[in-house]
Coordinates of N, CA and C in Angstrom, one line a residue:
X1 N 0.8 -1.2 0.0 CA 0.0 0.0 0.0 C 0.9 1.2 0.0
X2 N 0.7 2.1 -1.0 CA 1.5 3.3 -1.1 C 0.8 4.4 -0.2
X3 N 1.6 5.2 0.4 CA 1.0 6.3 1.2 C 1.7 7.6 0.8
X4 N 1.0 8.7 1.1 CA 1.5 10.0 0.6 C 2.9 10.4 1.2
X5 N 3.2 9.9 2.4 CA 4.4 10.3 3.1 C 5.6 9.5 2.7
X6 N 5.4 8.4 2.0 CA 6.4 7.5 1.7 C 7.5 8.2 0.8
X7 N 8.8 8.0 1.3 CA 9.9 8.7 0.6 C 10.2 10.0 1.3
X8 N 9.4 10.5 2.2 CA 9.6 11.8 2.9 C 10.0 11.6 4.3
X9 N 9.1 10.8 5.0 CA 9.4 10.5 6.4 C 9.1 9.0 6.6
X10 N 9.7 8.4 7.6 CA 9.5 7.0 7.9 C 8.1 6.8 8.5
X11 N 7.6 5.5 8.4 CA 6.3 5.2 9.0 C 6.4 5.4 10.6
X12 N 7.5 5.1 11.1 CA 7.7 5.3 12.6 C 7.6 6.7 13.0
X13 N 8.2 7.6 12.3 CA 8.1 9.1 12.6 C 6.7 9.5 12.4
X14 N 6.1 9.1 11.3 CA 4.7 9.5 11.0 C 3.8 9.0 12.1
X15 N 4.0 7.8 12.6 CA 3.1 7.2 13.6 C 3.3 7.9 14.9
X16 N 4.5 8.5 15.2 CA 4.8 9.2 16.4 C 4.1 10.6 16.4
X17 N 4.2 11.3 15.3 CA 3.8 12.7 15.3 C 2.5 13.0 14.6
X18 N 2.0 12.2 13.7 CA 0.8 12.4 13.0 C -0.4 12.5 13.9
X19 N -0.6 11.6 14.9 CA -1.7 11.8 15.8 C -1.7 13.1 16.6
X20 N -0.6 13.6 16.9 CA -0.5 14.9 17.6 C -1.0 16.0 16.7
X21 N -0.5 16.0 15.5 CA -0.9 17.0 14.5 C -2.4 17.0 14.2
X22 N -2.9 15.8 14.0 CA -4.3 15.6 13.8 C -5.1 16.0 14.9
X23 N -4.7 15.8 16.2 CA -5.4 16.2 17.4 C -5.6 17.7 17.3
X24 N -4.5 18.5 17.1 CA -4.6 19.9 17.2 C -5.4 20.5 16.0
X25 N -5.3 19.9 14.8 CA -6.0 20.3 13.7 C -7.5 20.1 13.9
X26 N -7.9 18.9 14.3 CA -9.3 18.6 14.5 C -9.9 19.4 15.7
X27 N -9.2 19.4 16.8 CA -9.7 20.1 17.9 C -9.7 21.6 17.6
X28 N -8.7 22.1 16.9 CA -8.7 23.5 16.5 C -9.8 23.9 15.6
X29 N -10.2 23.0 14.8 CA -11.4 23.2 13.9 C -12.6 23.5 14.7
X30 N -12.8 22.7 15.8 CA -14.0 22.9 16.6 C -13.9 24.2 17.4
X31 N -12.6 24.5 17.8 CA -12.4 25.7 18.6 C -12.7 27.0 17.8
X32 N -12.5 27.0 16.5 CA -12.7 28.2 15.7 C -14.1 28.3 15.1
X33 N -14.9 27.3 15.3 CA -16.3 27.3 14.8 C -17.0 28.5 15.4
X34 N -18.0 29.0 14.8 CA -18.9 30.0 15.4 C -19.6 29.3 16.6
X35 N -20.3 30.1 17.5 CA -20.9 29.5 18.7 C -21.8 28.3 18.4
X36 N -22.6 28.3 17.4 CA -23.5 27.2 17.0 C -24.4 26.8 18.2
X37 N -25.0 27.8 18.8 CA -25.8 27.6 20.0 C -27.0 26.6 19.7
X38 N -27.4 26.4 18.5 CA -28.5 25.5 18.2 C -28.1 24.1 18.2
X39 N -26.8 23.8 18.3 CA -26.3 22.4 18.3 C -25.5 22.1 19.6
X40 N -25.4 23.0 20.5 CA -24.6 22.7 21.7 C -25.4 21.8 22.7
X41 N -24.7 20.9 23.4 CA -25.3 20.1 24.4 C -25.3 20.9 25.8
X42 N -24.6 22.0 25.9 CA -24.6 22.8 27.0 C -24.4 24.3 26.5
X43 N -25.0 25.2 27.2 CA -24.9 26.6 26.8 C -23.5 27.1 27.1
X44 N -23.1 28.2 26.5 CA -21.8 28.7 26.8 C -21.7 29.2 28.2
X45 N -22.8 29.7 28.7 CA -22.9 30.1 30.1 C -22.6 28.9 31.1
X46 N -23.1 27.8 30.8 CA -22.8 26.6 31.6 C -21.4 26.2 31.5
X47 N -20.8 26.3 30.3 CA -19.4 26.0 30.1 C -18.5 26.9 31.0
X48 N -18.8 28.2 31.0 CA -18.0 29.1 31.8 C -18.2 28.9 33.3
X49 N -19.4 28.6 33.7 CA -19.8 28.4 35.1 C -19.3 27.1 35.7
X50 N -19.5 26.0 35.0 CA -19.2 24.7 35.6 C -17.8 24.2 35.5
X51 N -17.1 24.6 34.4 CA -15.7 24.1 34.2 C -14.8 24.8 35.2
X52 N -13.9 24.0 35.8 CA -13.1 24.4 36.9 C -11.6 24.6 36.5
X53 N -11.3 24.7 35.2 CA -9.9 24.9 34.8 C -9.9 25.8 33.6
X54 N -9.0 26.7 33.5 CA -8.9 27.6 32.4 C -8.3 26.9 31.1
X55 N -8.6 27.5 30.0 CA -8.2 26.9 28.7 C -6.7 26.7 28.6
X56 N -5.9 27.7 29.1 CA -4.5 27.6 29.0 C -3.9 26.4 29.8
X57 N -4.5 26.1 30.9 CA -4.1 24.9 31.7 C -4.4 23.6 31.0
X58 N -5.6 23.6 30.3 CA -6.0 22.5 29.5 C -5.0 22.2 28.4
X59 N -4.6 23.3 27.7 CA -3.6 23.1 26.6 C -2.3 22.6 27.1
X60 N -1.8 23.2 28.2 CA -0.6 22.7 28.8 C -0.6 21.3 29.2
X61 N -1.7 20.8 29.8 CA -1.9 19.4 30.2 C -1.9 18.5 29.0
X62 N -2.6 18.9 28.0 CA -2.6 18.0 26.8 C -1.2 17.9 26.2
X63 N -0.5 19.0 26.1 CA 0.9 19.0 25.5 C 1.8 18.1 26.3
X64 N 1.7 18.1 27.6 CA 2.5 17.3 28.4 C 2.2 15.8 28.2
X65 N 0.9 15.4 28.1 CA 0.5 14.1 27.8 C 1.1 13.6 26.4
X66 N 1.0 14.5 25.4 CA 1.4 14.2 24.1 C 2.9 14.0 24.0
X67 N 3.7 14.7 24.8 CA 5.1 14.6 24.9 C 5.5 13.2 25.4
X68 N 4.8 12.7 26.4 CA 5.0 11.3 26.9 C 4.6 10.3 25.9
X69 N 3.4 10.5 25.3 CA 2.9 9.6 24.2 C 3.9 9.5 23.1
X70 N 4.4 10.6 22.6 CA 5.3 10.6 21.5 C 6.6 9.8 21.8
X71 N 7.1 10.0 23.1 CA 8.3 9.4 23.5 C 8.1 7.8 23.5
X72 N 7.0 7.4 24.1 CA 6.8 6.0 24.2 C 6.5 5.4 22.9
X73 N 5.7 6.1 22.0 CA 5.4 5.6 20.7 C 6.6 5.4 19.9
X74 N 7.5 6.4 19.9 CA 8.7 6.3 19.0 C 9.6 5.1 19.5
X75 N 9.7 5.0 20.8 CA 10.5 3.9 21.3 C 9.9 2.5 20.9
X76 N 8.6 2.4 21.0 CA 7.9 1.2 20.7 C 8.0 0.9 19.2
X77 N 7.9 1.8 18.4 CA 8.1 1.6 17.0 C 9.5 1.1 16.6
X78 N 10.5 1.7 17.3 CA 11.8 1.3 17.0 C 12.1 -0.1 17.4
X79 N 11.6 -0.5 18.6 CA 11.8 -1.8 19.2 C 11.1 -2.9 18.4
X80 N 9.9 -2.6 17.9 CA 9.1 -3.6 17.2 C 9.2 -3.5 15.6
X81 N 10.2 -2.7 15.1 CA 10.3 -2.5 13.7 C 10.5 -3.9 13.0
X82 N 9.7 -4.1 11.9 CA 9.8 -5.3 11.1 C 10.6 -5.1 9.8
X83 N 11.3 -4.0 9.7 CA 12.0 -3.7 8.5 C 13.2 -4.6 8.3
X84 N 13.4 -4.9 7.0 CA 14.5 -5.8 6.6 C 15.8 -5.0 6.7
X85 N 16.9 -5.7 6.3 CA 18.2 -5.0 6.4 C 18.3 -3.8 5.4
X86 N 17.5 -3.9 4.4 CA 17.4 -2.7 3.4 C 16.5 -1.6 3.9
X87 N 15.9 -1.8 5.0 CA 15.0 -0.8 5.6 C 13.6 -0.8 5.1
X88 N 13.2 -1.9 4.4 CA 11.8 -2.1 3.8 C 11.0 -3.0 4.8
X89 N 9.8 -2.5 5.1 CA 8.8 -3.3 5.9 C 7.7 -3.8 4.9
X90 N 7.6 -5.1 4.9 CA 6.5 -5.7 4.1 C 5.2 -5.5 4.8
X91 N 4.3 -4.8 4.1 CA 2.9 -4.5 4.6 C 2.0 -5.6 4.4
X92 N 1.1 -6.0 5.4 CA 0.1 -7.0 5.2 C -0.9 -6.5 4.2
X93 N -1.8 -7.5 3.7 CA -2.8 -7.1 2.8 C -3.9 -6.2 3.5
X94 N -4.7 -5.5 2.7 CA -5.7 -4.6 3.2 C -6.7 -5.3 4.1
X95 N -7.2 -6.5 3.8 CA -8.1 -7.2 4.7 C -7.4 -7.5 6.1
X96 N -6.2 -7.9 6.0 CA -5.5 -8.2 7.3 C -5.3 -6.9 8.1
X97 N -5.0 -5.8 7.5 CA -4.9 -4.5 8.2 C -6.2 -4.1 8.8
X98 N -7.3 -4.3 8.1 CA -8.6 -4.0 8.6 C -8.9 -4.8 9.9
X99 N -8.6 -6.1 9.8 CA -8.8 -7.0 11.0 C -7.9 -6.5 12.1
X100 N -6.7 -6.1 11.9 CA -5.8 -5.6 12.9 C -6.4 -4.4 13.6
X101 N -7.0 -3.5 12.8 CA -7.5 -2.2 13.3 C -8.7 -2.6 14.2
X102 N -9.6 -3.5 13.8 CA -10.7 -3.9 14.6 C -10.2 -4.5 15.9
X103 N -9.2 -5.4 15.8 CA -8.7 -6.0 17.1 C -8.1 -4.9 18.0
X104 N -7.4 -3.9 17.4 CA -6.9 -2.8 18.2 C -8.0 -2.0 18.9
X105 N -9.0 -1.8 18.1 CA -10.2 -1.0 18.7 C -10.8 -1.8 19.9
X106 N -10.9 -3.1 19.8 CA -11.5 -3.9 20.9 C -10.6 -3.9 22.1
X107 N -9.3 -4.1 21.8 CA -8.3 -4.1 22.9 C -8.3 -2.7 23.6
X108 N -8.3 -1.7 22.9 CA -8.3 -0.3 23.5 C -9.5 -0.1 24.3
X109 N -10.7 -0.5 23.8 CA -11.9 -0.3 24.5 C -11.9 -1.1 25.8
X110 N -11.4 -2.3 25.7 CA -11.4 -3.2 26.9 C -10.4 -2.6 28.0
X111 N -9.2 -2.2 27.6 CA -8.3 -1.6 28.5 C -8.8 -0.3 29.2
X112 N -9.4 0.5 28.3 CA -9.8 1.8 28.8 C -11.1 1.7 29.7
X113 N -11.9 0.7 29.4 CA -13.1 0.6 30.2 C -12.8 0.2 31.6
X114 N -11.9 -0.8 31.8 CA -11.7 -1.3 33.1 C -10.8 -0.4 33.9
X115 N -9.8 0.2 33.3 CA -8.9 1.2 34.0 C -9.8 2.5 34.3
X116 N -10.6 2.9 33.4 CA -11.4 4.1 33.6 C -12.4 3.8 34.7
X117 N -13.1 2.7 34.7 CA -14.1 2.4 35.7 C -13.4 2.3 37.1
X118 N -12.2 1.6 37.2 CA -11.5 1.5 38.5 C -11.2 2.9 39.0
X119 N -10.8 3.8 38.1 CA -10.4 5.1 38.6 C -11.6 5.9 39.2
X120 N -12.8 5.5 38.8 CA -14.0 6.1 39.4 C -14.3 5.3 40.7
X121 N -14.1 4.1 40.8 CA -14.5 3.3 42.0 C -13.6 3.4 43.1
X122 N -12.3 3.6 42.8 CA -11.3 3.8 43.9 C -11.3 5.3 44.2
X123 N -11.7 5.6 45.4 CA -11.8 7.0 45.9 C -10.5 7.7 45.8
X124 N -9.4 7.1 46.2 CA -8.1 7.7 46.2 C -7.7 8.1 44.8
X125 N -7.9 7.2 43.8 CA -7.5 7.4 42.5 C -8.4 8.5 41.8
X126 N -9.6 8.5 42.2 CA -10.5 9.5 41.6 C -10.2 10.9 42.1
X127 N -10.0 10.9 43.4 CA -9.8 12.2 44.1 C -8.4 12.9 43.6
X128 N -7.4 12.0 43.5 CA -6.1 12.6 43.2 C -5.6 12.5 41.8
X129 N -6.3 11.7 41.0 CA -5.9 11.5 39.6 C -7.0 11.8 38.6
X130 N -8.0 11.0 38.6 CA -9.0 11.1 37.5 C -9.9 12.3 37.6
X131 N -10.1 12.9 38.8 CA -10.9 14.1 38.9 C -10.4 15.2 38.1
X132 N -9.1 15.2 37.7 CA -8.6 16.3 36.9 C -9.3 16.3 35.6
X133 N -9.5 15.2 35.0 CA -10.3 15.2 33.7 C -11.7 15.7 33.9
X134 N -12.3 15.4 35.0 CA -13.7 15.8 35.3 C -13.8 17.2 35.7
X135 N -12.7 18.0 35.8 CA -12.8 19.4 36.0 C -13.5 20.1 34.8
X136 N -13.5 19.4 33.7 CA -14.3 19.8 32.5 C -15.6 19.1 32.6
X137 N -16.5 19.7 33.4 CA -17.9 19.1 33.5 C -18.6 19.3 32.2
X138 N -18.3 20.4 31.5 CA -18.8 20.6 30.2 C -17.7 20.4 29.2
X139 N -17.6 19.2 28.6 CA -16.4 18.9 27.8 C -16.3 19.8 26.5
X140 N -15.1 20.0 26.0 CA -14.9 20.6 24.7 C -13.7 20.0 24.0
X141 N -13.6 20.2 22.7 CA -12.7 19.4 21.9 C -11.3 19.4 22.4
X142 N -10.7 20.6 22.6 CA -9.3 20.6 23.0 C -9.0 19.9 24.3
X143 N -10.0 19.7 25.2 CA -9.9 19.1 26.4 C -10.0 17.6 26.4
X144 N -10.1 17.0 25.2 CA -10.3 15.5 25.1 C -9.2 14.7 25.8
X145 N -7.9 15.2 25.7 CA -6.8 14.5 26.3 C -6.3 15.2 27.6
X146 N -7.1 16.1 28.2 CA -6.7 16.7 29.4 C -6.9 15.8 30.6
X147 N -5.8 15.2 31.1 CA -5.8 14.3 32.1 C -4.7 14.5 33.1
X148 N -4.7 13.9 34.3 CA -3.5 13.9 35.1 C -2.4 13.1 34.4
X149 N -1.2 13.5 34.5 CA -0.1 12.8 33.7 C -0.1 11.3 34.0
X150 N -0.3 10.8 35.2 CA -0.3 9.4 35.4 C -1.5 8.7 34.7
X151 N -2.7 9.4 34.7 CA -3.8 8.8 34.0 C -3.5 8.7 32.5
X152 N -2.9 9.8 32.0 CA -2.6 9.8 30.6 C -1.6 8.6 30.2
X153 N -0.7 8.4 31.1 CA 0.2 7.2 30.9 C -0.5 5.9 31.0
X154 N -1.3 5.7 32.0 CA -2.0 4.4 32.2 C -3.1 4.2 31.2
X155 N -3.9 5.2 31.0 CA -5.2 5.0 30.3 C -4.9 5.0 28.8
X156 N -4.3 6.1 28.3 CA -4.1 6.4 26.9 C -2.8 5.8 26.3
X157 N -1.7 6.1 27.0 CA -0.4 5.7 26.4 C -0.2 4.1 26.5
X158 N -0.4 3.6 27.7 CA -0.3 2.1 27.8 C -1.4 1.4 27.0
X159 N -2.6 2.0 27.0 CA -3.7 1.4 26.2 C -3.4 1.4 24.7
X160 N -2.8 2.5 24.2 CA -2.4 2.5 22.8 C -1.3 1.5 22.5
X161 N -0.3 1.4 23.4 CA 0.8 0.5 23.2 C 0.3 -1.0 23.2
X162 N -0.6 -1.3 24.1 CA -1.2 -2.6 24.2 C -2.0 -3.0 22.9
X163 N -2.8 -2.0 22.4 CA -3.6 -2.2 21.2 C -2.6 -2.5 20.0
X164 N -1.6 -1.7 19.9 CA -0.6 -1.9 18.9 C 0.1 -3.3 18.9
X165 N 0.5 -3.7 20.1 CA 1.2 -5.0 20.2 C 0.3 -6.2 20.0
X166 N -0.9 -6.1 20.6 CA -1.8 -7.3 20.5 C -2.3 -7.5 19.1
X167 N -2.5 -6.4 18.4 CA -3.1 -6.5 17.0 C -2.0 -6.9 16.0
X168 N -0.7 -6.7 16.3 CA 0.4 -7.0 15.4 C 0.5 -6.1 14.2
X169 N -0.1 -4.9 14.3 CA 0.0 -4.0 13.1 C 1.4 -3.4 13.0
X170 N 1.6 -3.0 11.7 CA 2.9 -2.3 11.4 C 2.7 -0.9 11.8
X171 N 3.8 -0.1 11.8 CA 3.8 1.3 12.1 C 2.9 2.0 11.1
X172 N 2.9 1.6 9.8 CA 2.1 2.2 8.8 C 0.6 2.1 9.1
X173 N 0.2 0.9 9.5 CA -1.2 0.7 9.9 C -1.5 1.5 11.2
X174 N -0.5 1.6 12.1 CA -0.7 2.3 13.3 C -1.0 3.8 13.1
X175 N -0.4 4.4 12.0 CA -0.7 5.8 11.7 C -2.2 6.0 11.5
X176 N -2.8 5.1 10.7 CA -4.2 5.2 10.4 C -5.0 5.0 11.7
X177 N -4.7 3.9 12.5 CA -5.5 3.6 13.7 C -5.4 4.7 14.7
X178 N -4.2 5.2 15.0 CA -4.1 6.2 16.1 C -4.7 7.6 15.7
X179 N -4.5 7.9 14.4 CA -5.2 9.1 13.9 C -6.7 9.1 14.0
X180 N -7.2 7.9 13.6 CA -8.7 7.7 13.8 C -9.1 7.8 15.2
X181 N -8.4 7.1 16.1 CA -8.7 7.1 17.5 C -8.7 8.5 18.1
X182 N -7.7 9.3 17.7 CA -7.6 10.7 18.1 C -8.8 11.5 17.7
X183 N -9.2 11.4 16.4 CA -10.3 12.1 15.9 C -11.6 11.7 16.6
X184 N -11.8 10.4 16.8 CA -13.0 9.9 17.5 C -13.0 10.5 19.0
X185 N -11.9 10.5 19.7 CA -11.8 11.0 21.0 C -12.2 12.5 21.1
X186 N -11.6 13.2 20.2 CA -11.9 14.7 20.2 C -13.3 14.9 19.9
X187 N -13.9 14.1 18.9 CA -15.3 14.3 18.6 C -16.2 14.0 19.8
X188 N -15.9 13.0 20.6 CA -16.7 12.6 21.7 C -16.7 13.7 22.8
X189 N -15.7 14.6 22.8 CA -15.6 15.6 23.8 C -16.0 17.0 23.2
X190 N -16.5 17.1 22.0 CA -16.7 18.4 21.3 C -17.8 19.2 21.9
X191 N -18.8 18.5 22.5 CA -19.9 19.2 23.1 C -21.0 19.6 22.1
X192 N -20.9 19.2 20.9 CA -21.8 19.6 19.8 C -22.5 18.4 19.2
X193 N -23.8 18.5 18.9 CA -24.6 17.5 18.2 C -24.9 18.0 16.8
X194 N -23.9 17.8 15.9 CA -24.1 18.4 14.6 C -24.8 17.5 13.7
X195 N -25.7 18.0 12.8 CA -26.4 17.1 11.9 C -25.4 16.5 10.9
X196 N -25.6 15.2 10.6 CA -24.8 14.6 9.6 C -23.4 14.1 10.1
X197 N -23.2 14.3 11.4 CA -21.9 13.8 12.0 C -21.8 12.3 11.8
X198 N -20.8 11.9 11.1 CA -20.6 10.4 10.7 C -20.4 9.6 12.0
X199 N -19.8 10.1 13.0 CA -19.6 9.4 14.2 C -20.9 9.1 14.9
X200 N -21.8 10.0 14.8 CA -23.1 9.8 15.5 C -24.0 8.8 14.7
X201 N -23.7 8.7 13.4 CA -24.4 7.7 12.6 C -23.9 6.3 12.8
X202 N -22.6 6.1 13.0 CA -22.0 4.7 13.1 C -21.6 4.3 14.5
X203 N -21.6 5.2 15.4 CA -21.2 4.8 16.8 C -22.2 5.2 17.8
X204 N -22.7 4.2 18.6 CA -23.5 4.6 19.8 C -22.8 5.3 20.8
X205 N -21.5 5.0 20.9 CA -20.6 5.7 21.9 C -20.2 7.0 21.2
X206 N -20.9 8.1 21.5 CA -20.6 9.4 20.7 C -20.6 10.6 21.7
X207 N -20.8 11.7 21.1 CA -20.7 13.0 21.9 C -21.7 13.0 23.1
X208 N -23.0 12.7 22.8 CA -24.0 12.7 23.8 C -23.7 11.6 24.8
X209 N -23.3 10.4 24.4 CA -23.1 9.3 25.2 C -22.0 9.6 26.3
X210 N -20.9 10.3 25.8 CA -19.9 10.6 26.8 C -20.2 11.8 27.6
X211 N -21.1 12.7 27.1 CA -21.5 13.9 27.8 C -22.2 13.4 29.1
X212 N -23.0 12.3 29.0 CA -23.7 11.8 30.1 C -22.7 11.5 31.2
X213 N -21.6 10.8 30.8 CA -20.6 10.4 31.8 C -20.0 11.6 32.5
X214 N -19.9 12.7 31.9 CA -19.2 13.9 32.5 C -20.1 14.7 33.4
X215 N -21.4 14.4 33.4 CA -22.4 15.1 34.3 C -22.4 14.4 35.6
X216 N -22.6 15.2 36.7 CA -22.4 14.7 38.1 C -23.3 13.4 38.3
X217 N -24.5 13.4 37.7 CA -25.4 12.3 37.9 C -25.1 11.1 37.1
X218 N -24.1 11.2 36.2 CA -23.8 10.1 35.3 C -22.4 9.6 35.4
X219 N -21.6 10.0 36.4 CA -20.2 9.6 36.4 C -20.0 8.1 36.7
X220 N -21.1 7.4 37.1 CA -20.9 6.0 37.4 C -21.4 5.2 36.2
X221 N -21.6 5.8 35.1 CA -22.2 5.2 33.9 C -21.4 5.6 32.7
X222 N -21.6 4.8 31.6 CA -21.0 5.2 30.3 C -19.5 5.4 30.3
X223 N -18.8 4.4 30.9 CA -17.4 4.5 31.0 C -16.7 4.2 29.7
X224 N -17.4 3.5 28.8 CA -16.8 3.0 27.5 C -16.2 4.1 26.7
X225 N -15.0 3.9 26.2 CA -14.4 4.9 25.2 C -13.3 4.2 24.6
X226 N -12.9 4.6 23.4 CA -13.5 5.6 22.6 C -14.5 5.1 21.5
X227 N -14.6 3.8 21.3 CA -15.3 3.2 20.2 C -16.7 2.7 20.5
X228 N -16.8 1.6 21.2 CA -18.1 0.9 21.3 C -18.5 0.8 22.8
X229 N -19.8 0.7 23.0 CA -20.4 0.6 24.4 C -20.5 -0.8 24.9
X230 N -19.8 -1.7 24.3 CA -19.9 -3.2 24.6 C -19.8 -3.5 26.1
X231 N -18.8 -3.0 26.8 CA -18.6 -3.4 28.2 C -19.6 -2.7 29.1
X232 N -20.0 -1.5 28.8 CA -21.1 -0.9 29.5 C -22.3 -1.7 29.5
X233 N -22.7 -2.2 28.3 CA -23.9 -3.0 28.2 C -23.8 -4.4 28.8
X234 N -22.6 -5.0 28.8 CA -22.4 -6.3 29.4 C -22.4 -6.2 30.9
X235 N -21.8 -5.2 31.4 CA -21.6 -5.1 32.9 C -22.5 -4.2 33.6
X236 N -23.5 -3.7 33.0 CA -24.6 -3.0 33.7 C -24.3 -1.5 34.0
X237 N -23.3 -0.9 33.3 CA -23.0 0.5 33.5 C -23.4 1.4 32.3
X238 N -24.3 0.8 31.5 CA -24.8 1.6 30.4 C -26.0 2.4 30.8
X239 N -25.9 3.7 30.6 CA -27.0 4.6 30.9 C -27.6 5.2 29.6
X240 N -28.8 4.8 29.2 CA -29.4 5.3 28.0 C -29.8 6.8 28.2
X241 N -30.0 7.5 27.2 CA -30.4 8.9 27.2 C -31.3 9.2 26.1
X242 N -31.9 10.4 26.2 CA -32.6 10.9 25.0 C -32.2 12.4 24.8
X243 N -32.2 12.8 23.6 CA -31.8 14.2 23.3 C -33.1 15.0 23.3
X244 N -33.1 16.0 24.1 CA -34.2 16.9 24.2 C -33.8 18.3 23.7
X245 N -34.6 18.9 22.9 CA -34.4 20.2 22.4 C -34.7 21.3 23.5
X246 N -33.7 22.1 23.8 CA -33.9 23.1 24.8 C -34.6 24.3 24.2
X247 N -35.4 25.0 25.1 CA -36.2 26.1 24.6 C -35.3 27.3 24.2
X248 N -34.1 27.4 24.8 CA -33.2 28.5 24.5 C -32.2 28.1 23.4
X249 N -32.4 27.0 22.8 CA -31.5 26.6 21.7 C -30.6 25.4 22.1
X250 N -30.2 24.6 21.2 CA -29.4 23.5 21.5 C -30.1 22.3 22.0
X251 N -29.3 21.3 22.5 CA -29.9 20.0 22.9 C -29.4 19.7 24.4
X252 N -30.2 18.8 25.0 CA -29.7 18.3 26.3 C -29.8 16.8 26.2
X253 N -28.7 16.1 26.6 CA -28.7 14.7 26.7 C -29.2 14.3 28.1
X254 N -30.4 13.9 28.2 CA -31.1 13.6 29.4 C -31.2 12.1 29.7
X255 N -30.8 11.8 31.0 CA -30.7 10.4 31.4 C -32.1 9.7 31.3
X256 N -32.2 8.5 30.9 CA -33.4 7.7 30.9 C -33.1 6.5 31.8
X257 N -33.6 6.6 33.1 CA -33.3 5.5 34.0 C -34.4 4.4 33.9
X258 N -33.9 3.2 34.0 CA -34.8 2.0 33.9 C -35.7 2.0 35.2

């Protein structure tokens, strides 16, 4: 499979830095959009009132996590390189790559569900580590990777490394997988319910689904991220919701308790 960066940078370098570039491009896209009050899950007043951390702190926290991720990713790519003595890596067929991506998605979902859930159930871990992410009661795109550094290492960096290793994908396939995972994570935190959003069409685990988890009454539910709600449904932590149109514009993801 030919790719546009071949001959310019290695797959390993691309796999290290492309997800970071994609994160800031996609999150930045949401940041520069007009207010779009008719599609917001929370009003701008709620965002200003409820969130407990300023934007500059969020940006700094995300950059720190990405520095750690890039360091681990580059080391992992170098250690697991399948290149021959001539520097060429034989790429698997497209069907095999698709299977590897699906396996990686399931591994990442499994790892993140159980680590994420434990960080809520363990009061010490929640108070001192995971609560940092929940300072954004009203999520927004740039804050998708705003975590305590230890959580970023355990949840995202280790989860990504495990997905890569278990699936057996090459660095080239990893570029596609990790960029997609980043886009999906940013979208889940964007706080907007936009018409025609492809992620809302194909994934039940979406912006509104994760918004429920960020609200105080929903923090014990909807742990699954970033792809499928499988573990929530299997283990009884799935909280259904309905989207209600607000009188002042926008939507509200309202819990539907059994």
